[in-house]
Amino acid sequence: MNRRKLLSLMGMSPVALAGIPALAEQAKKSDQTKKKGAASAGEPKLTVLNPRGLPPPITLIPMAPRLSTLDGKTVYLVSDGFPGADAFLNQVSIWFKKYMPNVTTVYRLKAGGFADDDPKLNAEIKEKGQAVIMAIGH
Amino acid sequence: MNRRKLLSLLGMSPALLATTATEAQERKSATKNSPPPGRDKITAVNPKGTPPAIQLIPMAPRLDTLNGKTVYLVDTGFHGSDVLLHQIEAWFGRNMPSTTVVFRRKAGPYMDDDPALWKEIKAKGNAVIMAVGH
Amino acid sequence: MVTIAFKDLAKTNAAKRGMPLQRISFTPHPVWGKTDDEMYAYLEGNDPVSGKPLMKEVVASLTTPLTADEMKTGTVTPPTGAPTFTDTADNLQQYFLDNGMTDFMPIILPTQEKVDAMLKATSHKPDEVVGKMTPAQGAFPAWSYTVQHVAVNAVMAGAIPDYFPTILAIASTGISALFSSTNSLVSAAVINGPAREKLQMNYGIGAMGPFNQANAVIGRAWTLMSKNLDGGGVAGETYMGSQGNVINYNNLIIPENEKDSPWQPFHVQKGFKPEESVISFFFGFNITQGQGGKGLGMRPIPHYHEAMSANVGPFASLFGALFILDPLVAHGLGDLGFKTKDDIANWLVKNTTVTVKDVKTMLFSAPPRGPEAANLTDDSVIPKWPRADAYNFVVCGGQTNPYHQLANMSYRLSVSIDKWT
Amino acid sequence: MGIPSAPLVTKAFKDLAILNAAKRGMPHERICFTPHPVWGKTPEEVRAYVEGPDPVSGKPLMKEIVDALTVPLSDDEKKSGMLSVSVGPPTFTDTADNLQEFYLNNGYTDFLPIIIPTEEKVDAMMKGTSHKPEEAVGKMAAGAYPAWSYNVRQVAASAVMAGCKPEYFPIVLAVASSGMASLFSSTNSFAFAMIVNGPIRDTLEFNYGIGALGPFAQPNATIGRAWTILSKNLGNGGIPGDTYLGSLGNNLNYNNAVIAEHEDASPWVPFHVQRGFKKEENVVSLFRGLGVVPGQVARGSSANDNVQFDYQMSDLFSTFTGFFGALIIADPLVAARLKEQGYDTKEKLIDWLYKNTTQTVKDYKSRNYAYLFDYPRALRGDEPWASWYKMPDDALIPHFPHASDINIVVAGGQTNAYPQAGNLSYGVSVSIDKWM
């Protein structure tokens, strides 16, 4: 599935996704029932209630400004703890050494379960790092 | 549930089971709740398959007494059947000593037939007590 | 960087958290179990989603200036569609199915008339907020819902109004029956008290099977709510279980057979009065049948306790053990000297053991930590679960055979059904 | 046999015994009852049963047994002839709401809402096959009962009720034609599974990816459900106390485990090809047993070591009955890893699992199914049980009697390298194309 289709399925309002007209159209469509051929002619119509709950509003977060270059910068390689993420990020640091030796990489395992926040690590990265690559999956 | 109720649930015809309430039960109609006015009725297909007709088997004639007769106690292999039948064997020893009691475990798992045993009983026995359950 | 198996999840989750255009790069899946050389080859290759060289893309993500859309702030409310839909009965069945509002099976269409009849079965107002639910705590924002939302789902599942307080009690806990994890987890509810008789629930022959309306419908309503009240159960987005689980259709609904049990009912163990109606929740890996276990064929008396102990062998210690015992087993355990649920739990703590070495090979079982762990070696034998409360027991079944079933599940909480009448 | 007999039945099976005797032609058979259970009771306790009353009639049990063998037969008891059994009229007419309730109250459903099988909808369903409405499809029994028969139209009614589309109908017909009911009368609470292979998996949009076994796709959900509904309606199964006796019941009986094989992502030959079908044929294969358990909990599953598949499966099998086999449902990631370890065919893996998942003779003999099923076979000289029962207690024997008791299928969404395993035995494979 592409991003537009996905976001429209979750009901993201077209206004928030300005510049993506297809989304607006799809969002509108999902509010109507699909008509299936002529089989319904003459049959009585019913009105039924929507079973869905109330999702909380989403606050949009602007993405952090990008760096002009990674040269001379420190990139944190953060593992979320899923099996294989550590070995994978080790390979990423090897890649940087080979192709972008001016980049300093620092490997860190996020503390706690994979769904938990790690404020201490976040503070460290904010202080000493300029960019983050986070590995998710296994 | 009593036997009549059970058999009537089975759909057994009332002619055979003279006094049962079979028919009444079976005809419990689809219209037991009267429809609210203005609601359309629709017709739906009975999803049931076709049960086989049942061939009635007359029961074997009874003996006039067990005295002097041989009764086979047949263990189907369920847990505890042997314990139960050995107690029945002991009961005959205490209460009807002139009856000969023969204990046999049916060969194979409980769902298998044992033609050799049936043959033996037919040749040597006069009656059978079979334990089913556990 | 995300492995491609989680593509949809990563994109929608970033959007739900406020960054619909987050720059995500993908690697092939899996990395777990791959050699260093294989993983390095991933890095030298392309992002399987964009088709561009992977590491070039990662560097560009960090260095290409942001677009205007990427810098947007503000608040968006995701719409969930119109409050009502009007069409023929057949088209509406299809519409609900096509839009992910069902378990892909026929529903009772939730007309206002039917929803109103459902609402009459509770004293709570239709717009009262019942609770909040999320497919996974911490991973997805929780949605909220009212008594009326729950009523719509109850109608769809096939509930008669008598069942509504029990379904509201389930909804009030906010527990989703379709928990998002790559494990295909399952949920269970134990029902105690007079509600079992009032709803004519089946705790006899075939209790956990398709033989009773209340058992079937209450369990199904839980799954429908877990899709509709929190946006859950969308495979690849809010549901990630790799293989899925058949039990998610109707969940395990276990009314306790209190009258044939020699023991205290489960809700009374949890501090409720016998005359209260209570629903208690369990969560974990799955359920299995006990009759394969060692010891059950012992003569003349089956060694139920040994079979129960042997049967938890493969269970993960992350969750506990829930035993569902036919009344014949409960009485049989009594004959063997186990007079209370505590007696059997304490015996199991002492006699169900595992070596440290084995625990270390179990993905969801943690070896002991803390000071006492220092003295343990790989050959040390430790309790599978050191605490008796890891073991729970419910008596249920039709007494056709002294069998038990057992689930690798933990107790979560109990709530009053009466509160929702 | 022609010899008077007195069946002695424990009270738990009262309804079953009476109904089964009637179905077999002896509606008045003289059945005597003891209290339930006798399993696990001491000889002294059982003696009290023998000296005491029949719990059904209240009369002294042994007097009743002697009477059953000696009191002359009544006219009814001597009756012979044919007896027909009624299943009601061919159609019912009422409002939609009332029919929904009527079908539920009469045991035609799984107690969940159905699509009402109007003639229009049943006709539309039958457009999914070229077979004629009155053509006989098969015979089904839910256990040791006389089998019921059914035609295409009768199968179609159940398919409509389950929520199937007409395109799904050939699969439902193939399942029905096997005569295998998904609700089986046993005090064990059996579970059933079906594997679907061939191009139809994609034509009908089966889910064999994320959540494959769960409530995430219409064909998986409704075809599985149709199996249970037709087992009730066509095989007369699923009546608690009569044709269903599972003490605790099984949640899998609602929808059954429907496993569309993930053929494209599997490194191995698809299941139906193993059974001699061509890859392009559409086939459904049926299994029965006790249930399905997750593999990632067991020993040998840890991320720290490489997954030890034999150790993992031995641990899972340790709780399985050897009466049924094992069906391993491998996520494609598991299958790929096993292939890397050298198991380039399912057969190689099965042979290795058969040899390496063992138990001691002592443990084996302590199991219920060994006493109940295998010991009588050993007495009869059947192998391998006869040899097993002659071995010393500490000898190691395979968990399953034959390598062919183990089967493997690939399904799942590759979000994690987990397998599941069912204590399930292969029954039969049926061509779906034959029912198109």
PDB file of N, CA and C in Angstrom, chain C residues 218-285:
ATOM      1  N   ILE C 218     -21.023 -12.741  23.362  1.00  0.00           N
ATOM      2  CA  ILE C 218     -20.250 -11.850  24.239  1.00  0.00           C
ATOM      3  C   ILE C 218     -18.788 -11.869  23.812  1.00  0.00           C
ATOM      4  N   GLY C 219     -18.285 -13.067  23.487  1.00  0.00           N
ATOM      5  CA  GLY C 219     -16.902 -13.156  23.022  1.00  0.00           C
ATOM      6  C   GLY C 219     -16.702 -12.435  21.709  1.00  0.00           C
ATOM      7  N   ARG C 220     -17.660 -12.570  20.802  1.00  0.00           N
ATOM      8  CA  ARG C 220     -17.520 -11.915  19.501  1.00  0.00           C
ATOM      9  C   ARG C 220     -17.603 -10.389  19.633  1.00  0.00           C
ATOM     10  N   ALA C 221     -18.484  -9.926  20.508  1.00  0.00           N
ATOM     11  CA  ALA C 221     -18.632  -8.478  20.694  1.00  0.00           C
ATOM     12  C   ALA C 221     -17.299  -7.856  21.097  1.00  0.00           C
ATOM     13  N   TRP C 222     -16.550  -8.585  21.890  1.00  0.00           N
ATOM     14  CA  TRP C 222     -15.239  -8.090  22.345  1.00  0.00           C
ATOM     15  C   TRP C 222     -14.316  -7.838  21.146  1.00  0.00           C
ATOM     16  N   THR C 223     -14.311  -8.764  20.185  1.00  0.00           N
ATOM     17  CA  THR C 223     -13.463  -8.589  19.004  1.00  0.00           C
ATOM     18  C   THR C 223     -13.969  -7.444  18.126  1.00  0.00           C
ATOM     19  N   LEU C 224     -15.283  -7.350  17.942  1.00  0.00           N
ATOM     20  CA  LEU C 224     -15.808  -6.246  17.122  1.00  0.00           C
ATOM     21  C   LEU C 224     -15.471  -4.903  17.771  1.00  0.00           C
ATOM     22  N   MET C 225     -15.603  -4.815  19.090  1.00  0.00           N
ATOM     23  CA  MET C 225     -15.249  -3.566  19.782  1.00  0.00           C
ATOM     24  C   MET C 225     -13.769  -3.266  19.612  1.00  0.00           C
ATOM     25  N   SER C 226     -12.953  -4.329  19.610  1.00  0.00           N
ATOM     26  CA  SER C 226     -11.505  -4.131  19.499  1.00  0.00           C
ATOM     27  C   SER C 226     -11.114  -3.642  18.108  1.00  0.00           C
ATOM     28  N   LYS C 227     -12.032  -3.787  17.148  1.00  0.00           N
ATOM     29  CA  LYS C 227     -11.782  -3.196  15.829  1.00  0.00           C
ATOM     30  C   LYS C 227     -12.366  -1.783  15.749  1.00  0.00           C
ATOM     31  N   ASN C 228     -13.585  -1.622  16.228  1.00  0.00           N
ATOM     32  CA  ASN C 228     -14.311  -0.380  15.967  1.00  0.00           C
ATOM     33  C   ASN C 228     -14.094   0.725  16.997  1.00  0.00           C
ATOM     34  N   LEU C 229     -13.822   0.368  18.228  1.00  0.00           N
ATOM     35  CA  LEU C 229     -13.742   1.398  19.266  1.00  0.00           C
ATOM     36  C   LEU C 229     -12.346   1.991  19.395  1.00  0.00           C
ATOM     37  N   ASP C 230     -11.328   1.337  18.787  1.00  0.00           N
ATOM     38  CA  ASP C 230      -9.968   1.867  18.930  1.00  0.00           C
ATOM     39  C   ASP C 230      -9.174   1.833  17.630  1.00  0.00           C
ATOM     40  N   GLY C 231      -9.849   1.529  16.518  1.00  0.00           N
ATOM     41  CA  GLY C 231      -9.117   1.455  15.242  1.00  0.00           C
ATOM     42  C   GLY C 231      -8.188   0.259  15.164  1.00  0.00           C
ATOM     43  N   GLY C 232      -8.424  -0.758  15.990  1.00  0.00           N
ATOM     44  CA  GLY C 232      -7.528  -1.922  16.038  1.00  0.00           C
ATOM     45  C   GLY C 232      -7.863  -2.967  15.002  1.00  0.00           C
ATOM     46  N   GLY C 233      -7.061  -4.031  14.989  1.00  0.00           N
ATOM     47  CA  GLY C 233      -7.360  -5.185  14.146  1.00  0.00           C
ATOM     48  C   GLY C 233      -7.219  -4.954  12.660  1.00  0.00           C
ATOM     49  N   VAL C 234      -6.430  -3.938  12.263  1.00  0.00           N
ATOM     50  CA  VAL C 234      -6.149  -3.773  10.834  1.00  0.00           C
ATOM     51  C   VAL C 234      -4.803  -4.466  10.581  1.00  0.00           C
ATOM     52  N   ALA C 235      -4.849  -5.589   9.848  1.00  0.00           N
ATOM     53  CA  ALA C 235      -3.644  -6.390   9.662  1.00  0.00           C
ATOM     54  C   ALA C 235      -2.567  -5.563   8.979  1.00  0.00           C
ATOM     55  N   GLY C 236      -1.382  -5.543   9.544  1.00  0.00           N
ATOM     56  CA  GLY C 236      -0.261  -4.795   8.972  1.00  0.00           C
ATOM     57  C   GLY C 236      -0.151  -3.395   9.516  1.00  0.00           C
ATOM     58  N   GLU C 237      -1.214  -2.915  10.194  1.00  0.00           N
ATOM     59  CA  GLU C 237      -1.142  -1.579  10.768  1.00  0.00           C
ATOM     60  C   GLU C 237      -1.299  -1.646  12.289  1.00  0.00           C
ATOM     61  N   THR C 238      -2.512  -1.998  12.716  1.00  0.00           N
ATOM     62  CA  THR C 238      -2.713  -2.091  14.165  1.00  0.00           C
ATOM     63  C   THR C 238      -2.771  -3.538  14.633  1.00  0.00           C
ATOM     64  N   TYR C 239      -2.537  -4.480  13.737  1.00  0.00           N
ATOM     65  CA  TYR C 239      -2.394  -5.882  14.146  1.00  0.00           C
ATOM     66  C   TYR C 239      -1.199  -6.465  13.418  1.00  0.00           C
ATOM     67  N   MET C 240      -0.216  -6.974  14.156  1.00  0.00           N
ATOM     68  CA  MET C 240       1.041  -7.420  13.544  1.00  0.00           C
ATOM     69  C   MET C 240       1.338  -8.900  13.765  1.00  0.00           C
ATOM     70  N   GLY C 241       0.427  -9.653  14.378  1.00  0.00           N
ATOM     71  CA  GLY C 241       0.680 -11.079  14.639  1.00  0.00           C
ATOM     72  C   GLY C 241       1.006 -11.785  13.330  1.00  0.00           C
ATOM     73  N   SER C 242       2.167 -12.386  13.263  1.00  0.00           N
ATOM     74  CA  SER C 242       2.628 -12.906  11.976  1.00  0.00           C
ATOM     75  C   SER C 242       1.690 -13.978  11.463  1.00  0.00           C
ATOM     76  N   GLN C 243       1.242 -14.855  12.337  1.00  0.00           N
ATOM     77  CA  GLN C 243       0.426 -15.976  11.883  1.00  0.00           C
ATOM     78  C   GLN C 243      -1.036 -15.865  12.280  1.00  0.00           C
ATOM     79  N   GLY C 244      -1.356 -14.996  13.219  1.00  0.00           N
ATOM     80  CA  GLY C 244      -2.748 -14.843  13.630  1.00  0.00           C
ATOM     81  C   GLY C 244      -3.199 -15.977  14.521  1.00  0.00           C
ATOM     82  N   ASN C 245      -4.409 -15.854  15.045  1.00  0.00           N
ATOM     83  CA  ASN C 245      -4.901 -16.841  15.989  1.00  0.00           C
ATOM     84  C   ASN C 245      -6.410 -17.016  15.835  1.00  0.00           C
ATOM     85  N   VAL C 246      -6.855 -18.258  15.669  1.00  0.00           N
ATOM     86  CA  VAL C 246      -8.277 -18.540  15.452  1.00  0.00           C
ATOM     87  C   VAL C 246      -9.115 -18.050  16.637  1.00  0.00           C
ATOM     88  N   ILE C 247      -8.492 -18.049  17.827  1.00  0.00           N
ATOM     89  CA  ILE C 247      -9.254 -17.703  19.034  1.00  0.00           C
ATOM     90  C   ILE C 247      -9.676 -16.236  19.028  1.00  0.00           C
ATOM     91  N   ASN C 248      -9.030 -15.406  18.180  1.00  0.00           N
ATOM     92  CA  ASN C 248      -9.399 -14.001  18.125  1.00  0.00           C
ATOM     93  C   ASN C 248     -10.801 -13.760  17.567  1.00  0.00           C
ATOM     94  N   TYR C 249     -11.404 -14.741  16.913  1.00  0.00           N
ATOM     95  CA  TYR C 249     -12.764 -14.545  16.407  1.00  0.00           C
ATOM     96  C   TYR C 249     -13.738 -14.307  17.565  1.00  0.00           C
ATOM     97  N   ASN C 250     -13.731 -15.220  18.544  1.00  0.00           N
ATOM     98  CA  ASN C 250     -14.744 -15.132  19.601  1.00  0.00           C
ATOM     99  C   ASN C 250     -14.171 -15.091  21.013  1.00  0.00           C
ATOM    100  N   ASN C 251     -12.846 -15.205  21.119  1.00  0.00           N
ATOM    101  CA  ASN C 251     -12.169 -15.159  22.415  1.00  0.00           C
ATOM    102  C   ASN C 251     -12.642 -16.293  23.323  1.00  0.00           C
ATOM    103  N   LEU C 252     -11.873 -16.530  24.386  1.00  0.00           N
ATOM    104  CA  LEU C 252     -12.218 -17.620  25.296  1.00  0.00           C
ATOM    105  C   LEU C 252     -13.163 -17.079  26.360  1.00  0.00           C
ATOM    106  N   ILE C 253     -14.384 -17.539  26.312  1.00  0.00           N
ATOM    107  CA  ILE C 253     -15.357 -17.117  27.315  1.00  0.00           C
ATOM    108  C   ILE C 253     -15.599 -18.315  28.228  1.00  0.00           C
ATOM    109  N   ILE C 254     -15.272 -18.151  29.505  1.00  0.00           N
ATOM    110  CA  ILE C 254     -15.290 -19.276  30.432  1.00  0.00           C
ATOM    111  C   ILE C 254     -16.176 -18.962  31.634  1.00  0.00           C
ATOM    112  N   PRO C 255     -17.483 -19.312  31.564  1.00  0.00           N
ATOM    113  CA  PRO C 255     -18.318 -19.156  32.754  1.00  0.00           C
ATOM    114  C   PRO C 255     -17.935 -20.278  33.728  1.00  0.00           C
ATOM    115  N   GLU C 256     -17.676 -19.939  34.977  1.00  0.00           N
ATOM    116  CA  GLU C 256     -17.258 -20.989  35.909  1.00  0.00           C
ATOM    117  C   GLU C 256     -18.447 -21.869  36.288  1.00  0.00           C
ATOM    118  N   ASN C 257     -18.201 -23.183  36.365  1.00  0.00           N
ATOM    119  CA  ASN C 257     -19.232 -24.131  36.805  1.00  0.00           C
ATOM    120  C   ASN C 257     -19.203 -24.156  38.330  1.00  0.00           C
ATOM    121  N   GLU C 258     -19.788 -23.102  38.929  1.00  0.00           N
ATOM    122  CA  GLU C 258     -19.664 -22.917  40.380  1.00  0.00           C
ATOM    123  C   GLU C 258     -20.362 -24.025  41.155  1.00  0.00           C
ATOM    124  N   LYS C 259     -21.537 -24.502  40.622  1.00  0.00           N
ATOM    125  CA  LYS C 259     -22.320 -25.445  41.432  1.00  0.00           C
ATOM    126  C   LYS C 259     -21.660 -26.819  41.512  1.00  0.00           C
ATOM    127  N   ASP C 260     -20.878 -27.193  40.512  1.00  0.00           N
ATOM    128  CA  ASP C 260     -20.220 -28.499  40.546  1.00  0.00           C
ATOM    129  C   ASP C 260     -18.772 -28.413  41.020  1.00  0.00           C
ATOM    130  N   SER C 261     -18.336 -27.207  41.373  1.00  0.00           N
ATOM    131  CA  SER C 261     -16.946 -27.043  41.819  1.00  0.00           C
ATOM    132  C   SER C 261     -16.844 -27.248  43.323  1.00  0.00           C
ATOM    133  N   PRO C 262     -15.822 -27.962  43.782  1.00  0.00           N
ATOM    134  CA  PRO C 262     -15.634 -28.094  45.231  1.00  0.00           C
ATOM    135  C   PRO C 262     -14.950 -26.868  45.836  1.00  0.00           C
ATOM    136  N   TRP C 263     -14.562 -25.928  45.001  1.00  0.00           N
ATOM    137  CA  TRP C 263     -13.723 -24.822  45.450  1.00  0.00           C
ATOM    138  C   TRP C 263     -14.462 -23.483  45.417  1.00  0.00           C
ATOM    139  N   GLN C 264     -13.800 -22.486  46.015  1.00  0.00           N
ATOM    140  CA  GLN C 264     -14.288 -21.114  45.977  1.00  0.00           C
ATOM    141  C   GLN C 264     -14.312 -20.626  44.520  1.00  0.00           C
ATOM    142  N   PRO C 265     -15.398 -19.946  44.124  1.00  0.00           N
ATOM    143  CA  PRO C 265     -15.424 -19.414  42.752  1.00  0.00           C
ATOM    144  C   PRO C 265     -14.318 -18.369  42.549  1.00  0.00           C
ATOM    145  N   PHE C 266     -13.946 -18.169  41.303  1.00  0.00           N
ATOM    146  CA  PHE C 266     -12.811 -17.296  41.005  1.00  0.00           C
ATOM    147  C   PHE C 266     -13.026 -15.870  41.522  1.00  0.00           C
ATOM    148  N   HIS C 267     -14.242 -15.318  41.351  1.00  0.00           N
ATOM    149  CA  HIS C 267     -14.443 -13.915  41.752  1.00  0.00           C
ATOM    150  C   HIS C 267     -14.382 -13.760  43.263  1.00  0.00           C
ATOM    151  N   VAL C 268     -14.767 -14.795  43.982  1.00  0.00           N
ATOM    152  CA  VAL C 268     -14.692 -14.716  45.446  1.00  0.00           C
ATOM    153  C   VAL C 268     -13.225 -14.704  45.876  1.00  0.00           C
ATOM    154  N   GLN C 269     -12.396 -15.469  45.164  1.00  0.00           N
ATOM    155  CA  GLN C 269     -10.951 -15.404  45.430  1.00  0.00           C
ATOM    156  C   GLN C 269     -10.415 -13.988  45.268  1.00  0.00           C
ATOM    157  N   LYS C 270     -11.065 -13.232  44.363  1.00  0.00           N
ATOM    158  CA  LYS C 270     -10.585 -11.879  44.077  1.00  0.00           C
ATOM    159  C   LYS C 270     -11.283 -10.836  44.939  1.00  0.00           C
ATOM    160  N   GLY C 271     -12.027 -11.274  45.955  1.00  0.00           N
ATOM    161  CA  GLY C 271     -12.599 -10.338  46.919  1.00  0.00           C
ATOM    162  C   GLY C 271     -14.040  -9.927  46.654  1.00  0.00           C
ATOM    163  N   PHE C 272     -14.685 -10.498  45.655  1.00  0.00           N
ATOM    164  CA  PHE C 272     -16.091 -10.185  45.408  1.00  0.00           C
ATOM    165  C   PHE C 272     -16.976 -11.129  46.210  1.00  0.00           C
ATOM    166  N   LYS C 273     -18.260 -10.757  46.354  1.00  0.00           N
ATOM    167  CA  LYS C 273     -19.209 -11.631  47.045  1.00  0.00           C
ATOM    168  C   LYS C 273     -19.741 -12.672  46.056  1.00  0.00           C
ATOM    169  N   PRO C 274     -20.129 -13.857  46.544  1.00  0.00           N
ATOM    170  CA  PRO C 274     -20.637 -14.889  45.629  1.00  0.00           C
ATOM    171  C   PRO C 274     -21.816 -14.389  44.794  1.00  0.00           C
ATOM    172  N   GLU C 275     -22.671 -13.521  45.363  1.00  0.00           N
ATOM    173  CA  GLU C 275     -23.878 -13.089  44.658  1.00  0.00           C
ATOM    174  C   GLU C 275     -23.620 -11.942  43.687  1.00  0.00           C
ATOM    175  N   GLU C 276     -22.380 -11.462  43.606  1.00  0.00           N
ATOM    176  CA  GLU C 276     -22.052 -10.438  42.615  1.00  0.00           C
ATOM    177  C   GLU C 276     -21.726 -11.113  41.280  1.00  0.00           C
ATOM    178  N   SER C 277     -22.063 -10.446  40.188  1.00  0.00           N
ATOM    179  CA  SER C 277     -21.678 -10.927  38.862  1.00  0.00           C
ATOM    180  C   SER C 277     -20.423 -10.191  38.424  1.00  0.00           C
ATOM    181  N   VAL C 278     -19.419 -10.969  38.045  1.00  0.00           N
ATOM    182  CA  VAL C 278     -18.091 -10.392  37.818  1.00  0.00           C
ATOM    183  C   VAL C 278     -17.480 -11.010  36.563  1.00  0.00           C
ATOM    184  N   ILE C 279     -16.731 -10.207  35.824  1.00  0.00           N
ATOM    185  CA  ILE C 279     -15.975 -10.729  34.681  1.00  0.00           C
ATOM    186  C   ILE C 279     -14.493 -10.452  34.919  1.00  0.00           C
ATOM    187  N   SER C 280     -13.669 -11.482  34.725  1.00  0.00           N
ATOM    188  CA  SER C 280     -12.235 -11.405  35.024  1.00  0.00           C
ATOM    189  C   SER C 280     -11.447 -11.681  33.747  1.00  0.00           C
ATOM    190  N   PHE C 281     -10.379 -10.926  33.573  1.00  0.00           N
ATOM    191  CA  PHE C 281      -9.681 -10.931  32.280  1.00  0.00           C
ATOM    192  C   PHE C 281      -8.311 -11.586  32.348  1.00  0.00           C
ATOM    193  N   PHE C 282      -8.015 -12.346  31.307  1.00  0.00           N
ATOM    194  CA  PHE C 282      -6.726 -13.005  31.153  1.00  0.00           C
ATOM    195  C   PHE C 282      -6.171 -12.697  29.769  1.00  0.00           C
ATOM    196  N   PHE C 283      -4.839 -12.773  29.681  1.00  0.00           N
ATOM    197  CA  PHE C 283      -4.172 -12.378  28.449  1.00  0.00           C
ATOM    198  C   PHE C 283      -2.897 -13.206  28.296  1.00  0.00           C
ATOM    199  N   GLY C 284      -2.627 -13.695  27.110  1.00  0.00           N
ATOM    200  CA  GLY C 284      -1.395 -14.461  26.936  1.00  0.00           C
ATOM    201  C   GLY C 284      -1.291 -15.130  25.586  1.00  0.00           C
ATOM    202  N   PHE C 285      -0.594 -16.275  25.577  1.00  0.00           N
ATOM    203  CA  PHE C 285      -0.207 -16.871  24.308  1.00  0.00           C
ATOM    204  C   PHE C 285      -1.273 -17.729  23.652  1.00  0.00           C
TER     205      PHE C 285
END
